[in-house]
PDB file of C-alpha atoms in Angstrom:
ATOM      1  CA  UNK A   1       0.000   0.000   0.000  1.00  0.00           C
ATOM      2  CA  UNK A   2       1.178   3.545  -0.634  1.00  0.00           C
ATOM      3  CA  UNK A   3      -0.268   6.888   0.381  1.00  0.00           C
ATOM      4  CA  UNK A   4       0.438   9.921  -1.765  1.00  0.00           C
ATOM      5  CA  UNK A   5       1.887  13.025  -0.032  1.00  0.00           C
ATOM      6  CA  UNK A   6       0.938  11.962   3.438  1.00  0.00           C
ATOM      7  CA  UNK A   7       3.991  11.242   5.527  1.00  0.00           C
ATOM      8  CA  UNK A   8       6.720   8.614   5.513  1.00  0.00           C
ATOM      9  CA  UNK A   9       6.033   5.082   4.305  1.00  0.00           C
ATOM     10  CA  UNK A  10       2.260   5.159   4.913  1.00  0.00           C
ATOM     11  CA  UNK A  11       0.676   1.742   5.280  1.00  0.00           C
ATOM     12  CA  UNK A  12       4.021   0.096   4.589  1.00  0.00           C
ATOM     13  CA  UNK A  13       3.618  -3.581   5.421  1.00  0.00           C
ATOM     14  CA  UNK A  14       0.319  -3.266   7.246  1.00  0.00           C
ATOM     15  CA  UNK A  15      -0.637  -6.766   8.259  1.00  0.00           C
ATOM     16  CA  UNK A  16       2.709  -8.147   7.164  1.00  0.00           C
ATOM     17  CA  UNK A  17       5.595  -5.989   8.350  1.00  0.00           C
ATOM     18  CA  UNK A  18       5.063  -6.915  11.959  1.00  0.00           C
ATOM     19  CA  UNK A  19       6.899 -10.182  11.360  1.00  0.00           C
ATOM     20  CA  UNK A  20       9.952  -8.350  12.729  1.00  0.00           C
ATOM     21  CA  UNK A  21       8.406  -8.233  16.191  1.00  0.00           C
ATOM     22  CA  UNK A  22       6.502 -11.495  16.176  1.00  0.00           C
ATOM     23  CA  UNK A  23       8.541 -14.663  16.375  1.00  0.00           C
ATOM     24  CA  UNK A  24       6.008 -16.803  14.638  1.00  0.00           C
ATOM     25  CA  UNK A  25       6.394 -20.590  14.463  1.00  0.00           C
ATOM     26  CA  UNK A  26       5.531 -22.541  11.361  1.00  0.00           C
ATOM     27  CA  UNK A  27       2.011 -23.805  11.939  1.00  0.00           C
ATOM     28  CA  UNK A  28      -1.002 -24.390   9.695  1.00  0.00           C
ATOM     29  CA  UNK A  29      -2.988 -21.223   9.131  1.00  0.00           C
ATOM     30  CA  UNK A  30      -6.734 -20.735   9.079  1.00  0.00           C
ATOM     31  CA  UNK A  31      -9.024 -17.738   8.525  1.00  0.00           C
ATOM     32  CA  UNK A  32     -10.498 -15.939  11.501  1.00  0.00           C
ATOM     33  CA  UNK A  33     -14.181 -16.688  11.949  1.00  0.00           C
ATOM     34  CA  UNK A  34     -16.372 -13.985  10.454  1.00  0.00           C
ATOM     35  CA  UNK A  35     -17.749 -11.667  13.110  1.00  0.00           C
ATOM     36  CA  UNK A  36     -21.503 -11.330  12.791  1.00  0.00           C
ATOM     37  CA  UNK A  37     -21.993  -8.032  14.551  1.00  0.00           C
ATOM     38  CA  UNK A  38     -21.265  -8.900  18.167  1.00  0.00           C
ATOM     39  CA  UNK A  39     -20.969  -5.929  20.491  1.00  0.00           C
ATOM     40  CA  UNK A  40     -17.514  -4.595  21.172  1.00  0.00           C
ATOM     41  CA  UNK A  41     -15.844  -5.211  24.521  1.00  0.00           C
ATOM     42  CA  UNK A  42     -14.124  -2.701  26.756  1.00  0.00           C
ATOM     43  CA  UNK A  43     -10.366  -2.512  26.354  1.00  0.00           C
ATOM     44  CA  UNK A  44     -10.040  -2.439  30.154  1.00  0.00           C
ATOM     45  CA  UNK A  45     -11.214  -6.069  30.170  1.00  0.00           C
ATOM     46  CA  UNK A  46      -8.442  -7.222  27.793  1.00  0.00           C
ATOM     47  CA  UNK A  47      -4.995  -8.313  29.018  1.00  0.00           C
ATOM     48  CA  UNK A  48      -2.021  -6.120  28.101  1.00  0.00           C
ATOM     49  CA  UNK A  49       0.628  -8.737  27.407  1.00  0.00           C
ATOM     50  CA  UNK A  50       3.560  -6.441  28.230  1.00  0.00           C
ATOM     51  CA  UNK A  51       2.095  -4.813  31.302  1.00  0.00           C
ATOM     52  CA  UNK A  52       4.484  -6.499  33.755  1.00  0.00           C
ATOM     53  CA  UNK A  53       7.800  -5.715  32.075  1.00  0.00           C
ATOM     54  CA  UNK A  54      10.476  -4.352  34.405  1.00  0.00           C
ATOM     55  CA  UNK A  55      10.246  -0.590  34.690  1.00  0.00           C
ATOM     56  CA  UNK A  56      12.727   1.663  32.936  1.00  0.00           C
ATOM     57  CA  UNK A  57      14.085   4.735  34.761  1.00  0.00           C
ATOM     58  CA  UNK A  58      12.770   8.220  34.096  1.00  0.00           C
ATOM     59  CA  UNK A  59       9.463   9.960  33.557  1.00  0.00           C
ATOM     60  CA  UNK A  60       9.946  12.301  30.579  1.00  0.00           C
ATOM     61  CA  UNK A  61       9.309  11.128  27.005  1.00  0.00           C
ATOM     62  CA  UNK A  62      13.017  11.235  26.135  1.00  0.00           C
ATOM     63  CA  UNK A  63      13.943   9.246  29.256  1.00  0.00           C
ATOM     64  CA  UNK A  64      11.311   6.588  28.576  1.00  0.00           C
ATOM     65  CA  UNK A  65      12.274   6.317  24.905  1.00  0.00           C
ATOM     66  CA  UNK A  66      15.938   5.868  25.872  1.00  0.00           C
ATOM     67  CA  UNK A  67      15.109   3.372  28.624  1.00  0.00           C
ATOM     68  CA  UNK A  68      12.913   1.138  26.456  1.00  0.00           C
ATOM     69  CA  UNK A  69      15.575   1.217  23.738  1.00  0.00           C
ATOM     70  CA  UNK A  70      18.270   0.137  26.213  1.00  0.00           C
ATOM     71  CA  UNK A  71      16.099  -2.735  27.439  1.00  0.00           C
ATOM     72  CA  UNK A  72      15.235  -3.978  23.934  1.00  0.00           C
ATOM     73  CA  UNK A  73      16.865  -6.541  21.689  1.00  0.00           C
ATOM     74  CA  UNK A  74      19.619  -5.007  19.533  1.00  0.00           C
ATOM     75  CA  UNK A  75      18.341  -6.893  16.489  1.00  0.00           C
ATOM     76  CA  UNK A  76      14.722  -5.736  16.675  1.00  0.00           C
ATOM     77  CA  UNK A  77      13.428  -2.258  15.951  1.00  0.00           C
ATOM     78  CA  UNK A  78      10.086  -3.211  17.530  1.00  0.00           C
ATOM     79  CA  UNK A  79      10.746  -2.903  21.261  1.00  0.00           C
ATOM     80  CA  UNK A  80       8.316  -4.446  23.697  1.00  0.00           C
ATOM     81  CA  UNK A  81       6.922  -1.710  25.952  1.00  0.00           C
ATOM     82  CA  UNK A  82       4.214  -1.445  28.582  1.00  0.00           C
ATOM     83  CA  UNK A  83       1.146   0.654  27.774  1.00  0.00           C
ATOM     84  CA  UNK A  84       2.227   3.069  30.507  1.00  0.00           C
ATOM     85  CA  UNK A  85       5.632   3.473  28.850  1.00  0.00           C
ATOM     86  CA  UNK A  86       4.043   4.161  25.483  1.00  0.00           C
ATOM     87  CA  UNK A  87       1.685   6.714  27.036  1.00  0.00           C
ATOM     88  CA  UNK A  88       4.680   8.412  28.693  1.00  0.00           C
ATOM     89  CA  UNK A  89       6.823   8.332  25.546  1.00  0.00           C
ATOM     90  CA  UNK A  90       3.970   9.590  23.350  1.00  0.00           C
ATOM     91  CA  UNK A  91       1.709  11.734  25.561  1.00  0.00           C
ATOM     92  CA  UNK A  92      -0.550  12.581  22.609  1.00  0.00           C
ATOM     93  CA  UNK A  93      -1.270   8.950  21.665  1.00  0.00           C
ATOM     94  CA  UNK A  94      -4.835   7.620  21.753  1.00  0.00           C
ATOM     95  CA  UNK A  95      -6.025   4.020  21.792  1.00  0.00           C
ATOM     96  CA  UNK A  96      -9.453   2.414  21.265  1.00  0.00           C
ATOM     97  CA  UNK A  97     -11.540   2.085  24.418  1.00  0.00           C
ATOM     98  CA  UNK A  98     -13.411  -0.779  22.740  1.00  0.00           C
ATOM     99  CA  UNK A  99     -12.162  -3.757  20.734  1.00  0.00           C
ATOM    100  CA  UNK A 100     -13.663  -6.665  18.773  1.00  0.00           C
ATOM    101  CA  UNK A 101     -15.178  -9.219  21.160  1.00  0.00           C
ATOM    102  CA  UNK A 102     -12.744 -12.036  20.317  1.00  0.00           C
ATOM    103  CA  UNK A 103      -9.603 -10.086  21.278  1.00  0.00           C
ATOM    104  CA  UNK A 104      -8.026 -11.466  24.455  1.00  0.00           C
ATOM    105  CA  UNK A 105      -4.557  -9.888  24.515  1.00  0.00           C
ATOM    106  CA  UNK A 106      -2.869  -6.676  23.359  1.00  0.00           C
ATOM    107  CA  UNK A 107       0.838  -6.525  22.589  1.00  0.00           C
ATOM    108  CA  UNK A 108       2.497  -3.107  22.513  1.00  0.00           C
ATOM    109  CA  UNK A 109       5.762  -1.872  21.028  1.00  0.00           C
ATOM    110  CA  UNK A 110       7.661   1.335  20.470  1.00  0.00           C
ATOM    111  CA  UNK A 111       9.314   1.341  17.054  1.00  0.00           C
ATOM    112  CA  UNK A 112      12.917   2.548  16.715  1.00  0.00           C
ATOM    113  CA  UNK A 113      15.540   3.574  14.244  1.00  0.00           C
ATOM    114  CA  UNK A 114      18.239   1.282  15.638  1.00  0.00           C
ATOM    115  CA  UNK A 115      20.995   3.505  14.240  1.00  0.00           C
ATOM    116  CA  UNK A 116      19.940   6.507  16.343  1.00  0.00           C
ATOM    117  CA  UNK A 117      18.059   5.067  19.314  1.00  0.00           C
ATOM    118  CA  UNK A 118      15.164   7.385  18.508  1.00  0.00           C
ATOM    119  CA  UNK A 119      11.653   6.502  17.402  1.00  0.00           C
ATOM    120  CA  UNK A 120      11.422   5.580  13.730  1.00  0.00           C
ATOM    121  CA  UNK A 121      10.224   7.926  11.016  1.00  0.00           C
ATOM    122  CA  UNK A 122       7.848   5.427   9.385  1.00  0.00           C
ATOM    123  CA  UNK A 123       6.002   4.502  12.581  1.00  0.00           C
ATOM    124  CA  UNK A 124       6.364   5.152  16.287  1.00  0.00           C
ATOM    125  CA  UNK A 125       4.192   2.503  17.924  1.00  0.00           C
ATOM    126  CA  UNK A 126       2.455  -0.757  17.089  1.00  0.00           C
ATOM    127  CA  UNK A 127      -0.227  -2.741  18.882  1.00  0.00           C
ATOM    128  CA  UNK A 128      -1.186  -6.352  18.139  1.00  0.00           C
ATOM    129  CA  UNK A 129      -4.730  -7.586  18.776  1.00  0.00           C
ATOM    130  CA  UNK A 130      -4.617 -11.281  19.608  1.00  0.00           C
ATOM    131  CA  UNK A 131      -7.289 -13.934  20.097  1.00  0.00           C
ATOM    132  CA  UNK A 132      -4.748 -16.389  21.596  1.00  0.00           C
ATOM    133  CA  UNK A 133      -1.760 -15.900  23.887  1.00  0.00           C
ATOM    134  CA  UNK A 134       0.684 -13.815  21.844  1.00  0.00           C
ATOM    135  CA  UNK A 135       3.505 -15.527  19.984  1.00  0.00           C
ATOM    136  CA  UNK A 136       2.117 -19.022  20.591  1.00  0.00           C
ATOM    137  CA  UNK A 137       0.497 -19.225  17.156  1.00  0.00           C
ATOM    138  CA  UNK A 138       1.092 -17.776  13.717  1.00  0.00           C
ATOM    139  CA  UNK A 139      -0.165 -14.224  13.217  1.00  0.00           C
ATOM    140  CA  UNK A 140      -2.549 -15.457  10.544  1.00  0.00           C
ATOM    141  CA  UNK A 141      -4.184 -17.701  13.141  1.00  0.00           C
ATOM    142  CA  UNK A 142      -3.788 -15.877  16.441  1.00  0.00           C
ATOM    143  CA  UNK A 143      -3.721 -12.202  15.604  1.00  0.00           C
ATOM    144  CA  UNK A 144      -6.934 -10.489  14.561  1.00  0.00           C
ATOM    145  CA  UNK A 145      -5.573  -7.056  13.842  1.00  0.00           C
ATOM    146  CA  UNK A 146      -2.765  -4.494  14.102  1.00  0.00           C
ATOM    147  CA  UNK A 147      -2.938  -0.830  15.050  1.00  0.00           C
ATOM    148  CA  UNK A 148       0.014   1.107  13.643  1.00  0.00           C
ATOM    149  CA  UNK A 149       0.735   4.672  14.767  1.00  0.00           C
ATOM    150  CA  UNK A 150       2.733   7.065  12.584  1.00  0.00           C
ATOM    151  CA  UNK A 151       4.010  10.553  13.451  1.00  0.00           C
ATOM    152  CA  UNK A 152       2.761  12.589  10.486  1.00  0.00           C
ATOM    153  CA  UNK A 153       2.471  16.293  11.425  1.00  0.00           C
ATOM    154  CA  UNK A 154       2.784  17.416   7.800  1.00  0.00           C
ATOM    155  CA  UNK A 155      -0.097  15.213   6.681  1.00  0.00           C
ATOM    156  CA  UNK A 156      -2.188  16.314   9.656  1.00  0.00           C
ATOM    157  CA  UNK A 157      -1.570  19.986   8.864  1.00  0.00           C
ATOM    158  CA  UNK A 158      -2.615  19.501   5.247  1.00  0.00           C
ATOM    159  CA  UNK A 159      -5.846  17.809   6.271  1.00  0.00           C
ATOM    160  CA  UNK A 160      -6.662  20.362   8.974  1.00  0.00           C
ATOM    161  CA  UNK A 161      -5.955  23.330   6.685  1.00  0.00           C
ATOM    162  CA  UNK A 162      -8.221  21.959   3.971  1.00  0.00           C
ATOM    163  CA  UNK A 163      -5.350  21.855   1.472  1.00  0.00           C
ATOM    164  CA  UNK A 164      -4.798  18.109   1.593  1.00  0.00           C
ATOM    165  CA  UNK A 165      -6.641  15.761  -0.735  1.00  0.00           C
ATOM    166  CA  UNK A 166      -9.220  13.831   1.276  1.00  0.00           C
ATOM    167  CA  UNK A 167     -10.479  11.752  -1.647  1.00  0.00           C
ATOM    168  CA  UNK A 168      -9.365   8.246  -2.542  1.00  0.00           C
ATOM    169  CA  UNK A 169      -7.141   9.773  -5.220  1.00  0.00           C
ATOM    170  CA  UNK A 170      -4.455   9.840  -2.531  1.00  0.00           C
ATOM    171  CA  UNK A 171      -4.381   6.029  -2.768  1.00  0.00           C
ATOM    172  CA  UNK A 172      -3.705   5.760  -6.474  1.00  0.00           C
ATOM    173  CA  UNK A 173      -1.132   2.997  -6.007  1.00  0.00           C
ATOM    174  CA  UNK A 174      -3.286   0.918  -3.669  1.00  0.00           C
ATOM    175  CA  UNK A 175      -4.504  -2.156  -5.501  1.00  0.00           C
ATOM    176  CA  UNK A 176      -7.734  -2.705  -3.562  1.00  0.00           C
ATOM    177  CA  UNK A 177     -10.918  -0.780  -2.879  1.00  0.00           C
ATOM    178  CA  UNK A 178     -10.984   2.615  -1.139  1.00  0.00           C
ATOM    179  CA  UNK A 179     -13.885   4.510   0.409  1.00  0.00           C
ATOM    180  CA  UNK A 180     -13.589   8.007   1.868  1.00  0.00           C
ATOM    181  CA  UNK A 181     -15.463   8.128   5.187  1.00  0.00           C
ATOM    182  CA  UNK A 182     -15.272  10.034   8.486  1.00  0.00           C
ATOM    183  CA  UNK A 183     -14.077   9.189  11.981  1.00  0.00           C
ATOM    184  CA  UNK A 184     -15.538  11.568  14.549  1.00  0.00           C
ATOM    185  CA  UNK A 185     -16.448  14.006  11.741  1.00  0.00           C
ATOM    186  CA  UNK A 186     -12.866  14.022  10.447  1.00  0.00           C
ATOM    187  CA  UNK A 187     -11.639  12.625   7.089  1.00  0.00           C
ATOM    188  CA  UNK A 188     -10.757   8.942   7.093  1.00  0.00           C
ATOM    189  CA  UNK A 189     -10.208   6.201   4.532  1.00  0.00           C
ATOM    190  CA  UNK A 190     -11.372   2.597   4.474  1.00  0.00           C
ATOM    191  CA  UNK A 191      -9.211   0.298   2.357  1.00  0.00           C
ATOM    192  CA  UNK A 192      -9.847  -3.340   1.508  1.00  0.00           C
ATOM    193  CA  UNK A 193      -7.947  -5.995  -0.401  1.00  0.00           C
ATOM    194  CA  UNK A 194      -7.410  -9.753  -0.314  1.00  0.00           C
ATOM    195  CA  UNK A 195      -5.586  -9.577   3.061  1.00  0.00           C
ATOM    196  CA  UNK A 196      -8.224  -7.666   5.013  1.00  0.00           C
ATOM    197  CA  UNK A 197      -9.327  -4.098   5.670  1.00  0.00           C
ATOM    198  CA  UNK A 198      -7.464  -1.024   6.901  1.00  0.00           C
ATOM    199  CA  UNK A 199      -9.004   2.119   8.376  1.00  0.00           C
ATOM    200  CA  UNK A 200      -6.806   5.239   8.291  1.00  0.00           C
ATOM    201  CA  UNK A 201      -7.506   8.404  10.293  1.00  0.00           C
ATOM    202  CA  UNK A 202      -5.721  11.300  11.983  1.00  0.00           C
ATOM    203  CA  UNK A 203      -5.802  12.515  15.547  1.00  0.00           C
ATOM    204  CA  UNK A 204      -3.532  15.471  16.228  1.00  0.00           C
ATOM    205  CA  UNK A 205      -0.146  14.909  14.585  1.00  0.00           C
ATOM    206  CA  UNK A 206      -0.518  11.132  14.631  1.00  0.00           C
ATOM    207  CA  UNK A 207      -1.893   8.955  11.859  1.00  0.00           C
ATOM    208  CA  UNK A 208      -3.588   5.713  12.889  1.00  0.00           C
ATOM    209  CA  UNK A 209      -3.860   2.648  10.640  1.00  0.00           C
ATOM    210  CA  UNK A 210      -6.101  -0.134  11.951  1.00  0.00           C
ATOM    211  CA  UNK A 211      -5.698  -3.347   9.986  1.00  0.00           C
ATOM    212  CA  UNK A 212      -8.269  -6.113  10.525  1.00  0.00           C
ATOM    213  CA  UNK A 213      -7.471  -9.456   9.009  1.00  0.00           C
ATOM    214  CA  UNK A 214      -9.677 -11.012   6.342  1.00  0.00           C
ATOM    215  CA  UNK A 215     -12.662 -12.680   8.033  1.00  0.00           C
ATOM    216  CA  UNK A 216     -13.170  -9.930  10.623  1.00  0.00           C
ATOM    217  CA  UNK A 217     -16.171  -7.713   9.967  1.00  0.00           C
ATOM    218  CA  UNK A 218     -14.656  -4.492   8.520  1.00  0.00           C
ATOM    219  CA  UNK A 219     -17.567  -2.460   9.874  1.00  0.00           C
ATOM    220  CA  UNK A 220     -16.133  -2.998  13.348  1.00  0.00           C
ATOM    221  CA  UNK A 221     -13.150  -0.801  12.448  1.00  0.00           C
ATOM    222  CA  UNK A 222     -15.171   2.424  12.507  1.00  0.00           C
ATOM    223  CA  UNK A 223     -16.686   1.611  15.895  1.00  0.00           C
ATOM    224  CA  UNK A 224     -13.250   0.741  17.271  1.00  0.00           C
ATOM    225  CA  UNK A 225     -11.689   3.943  15.920  1.00  0.00           C
ATOM    226  CA  UNK A 226     -14.452   6.195  17.229  1.00  0.00           C
ATOM    227  CA  UNK A 227     -14.091   4.705  20.709  1.00  0.00           C
ATOM    228  CA  UNK A 228     -10.500   6.005  20.957  1.00  0.00           C
ATOM    229  CA  UNK A 229      -9.422   7.896  24.060  1.00  0.00           C
ATOM    230  CA  UNK A 230      -6.034   9.058  25.426  1.00  0.00           C
ATOM    231  CA  UNK A 231      -4.074   5.891  26.170  1.00  0.00           C
ATOM    232  CA  UNK A 232      -3.142   7.165  29.622  1.00  0.00           C
ATOM    233  CA  UNK A 233      -6.868   7.155  30.498  1.00  0.00           C
ATOM    234  CA  UNK A 234      -7.287   3.478  29.633  1.00  0.00           C
ATOM    235  CA  UNK A 235      -4.541   2.014  31.790  1.00  0.00           C
ATOM    236  CA  UNK A 236      -3.743   1.730  35.469  1.00  0.00           C
TER     237      UNK A 236
END
């Protein structure tokens, strides 16, 4: 997927690129059962898989970013982080207050440029939505969706100023279907192809890309997105 004039590497590897941070075994894959409109569940009732990681020192965003980087694997730009650490590192980040009913676990990572120790330019955080204990099954079996967060102040400014293109023309290189919609009365885009559906929207300077795997009702994505609240309000 590619997004025209809207920040670095938009939608790059949605639904696939997370293989860097998921050590997936070789197991038979199967489609996720189609959701038939079940009500969403509260995120507070879902287990944050990384919640009990050892704390890193510091309280400021720069201190937390440095601490999580120091704790992480040198070979992996996706660094496991607690939701509290992500909220501290990215005070402006929001997260859905409601999730699809089958989701049982959330994994959470800060994403780094390993050469600098700073957050990456193409994305800053990633969240996995799992229906089984994370990393015990293949993503195609155990993971229902991925929420990718990208720092895109330029794209946000263009949208807010009314200069940016809010039509599906911005997705000219995307090979699937695109529909221009709204999330909380703001421009958003619903994309669908043979792998699943992706909802893209902005909140502040951050761009959110919610990928739901094929077999999950794509209509849930809008409800999930519109339930978003500051991450710091959903934890603790």
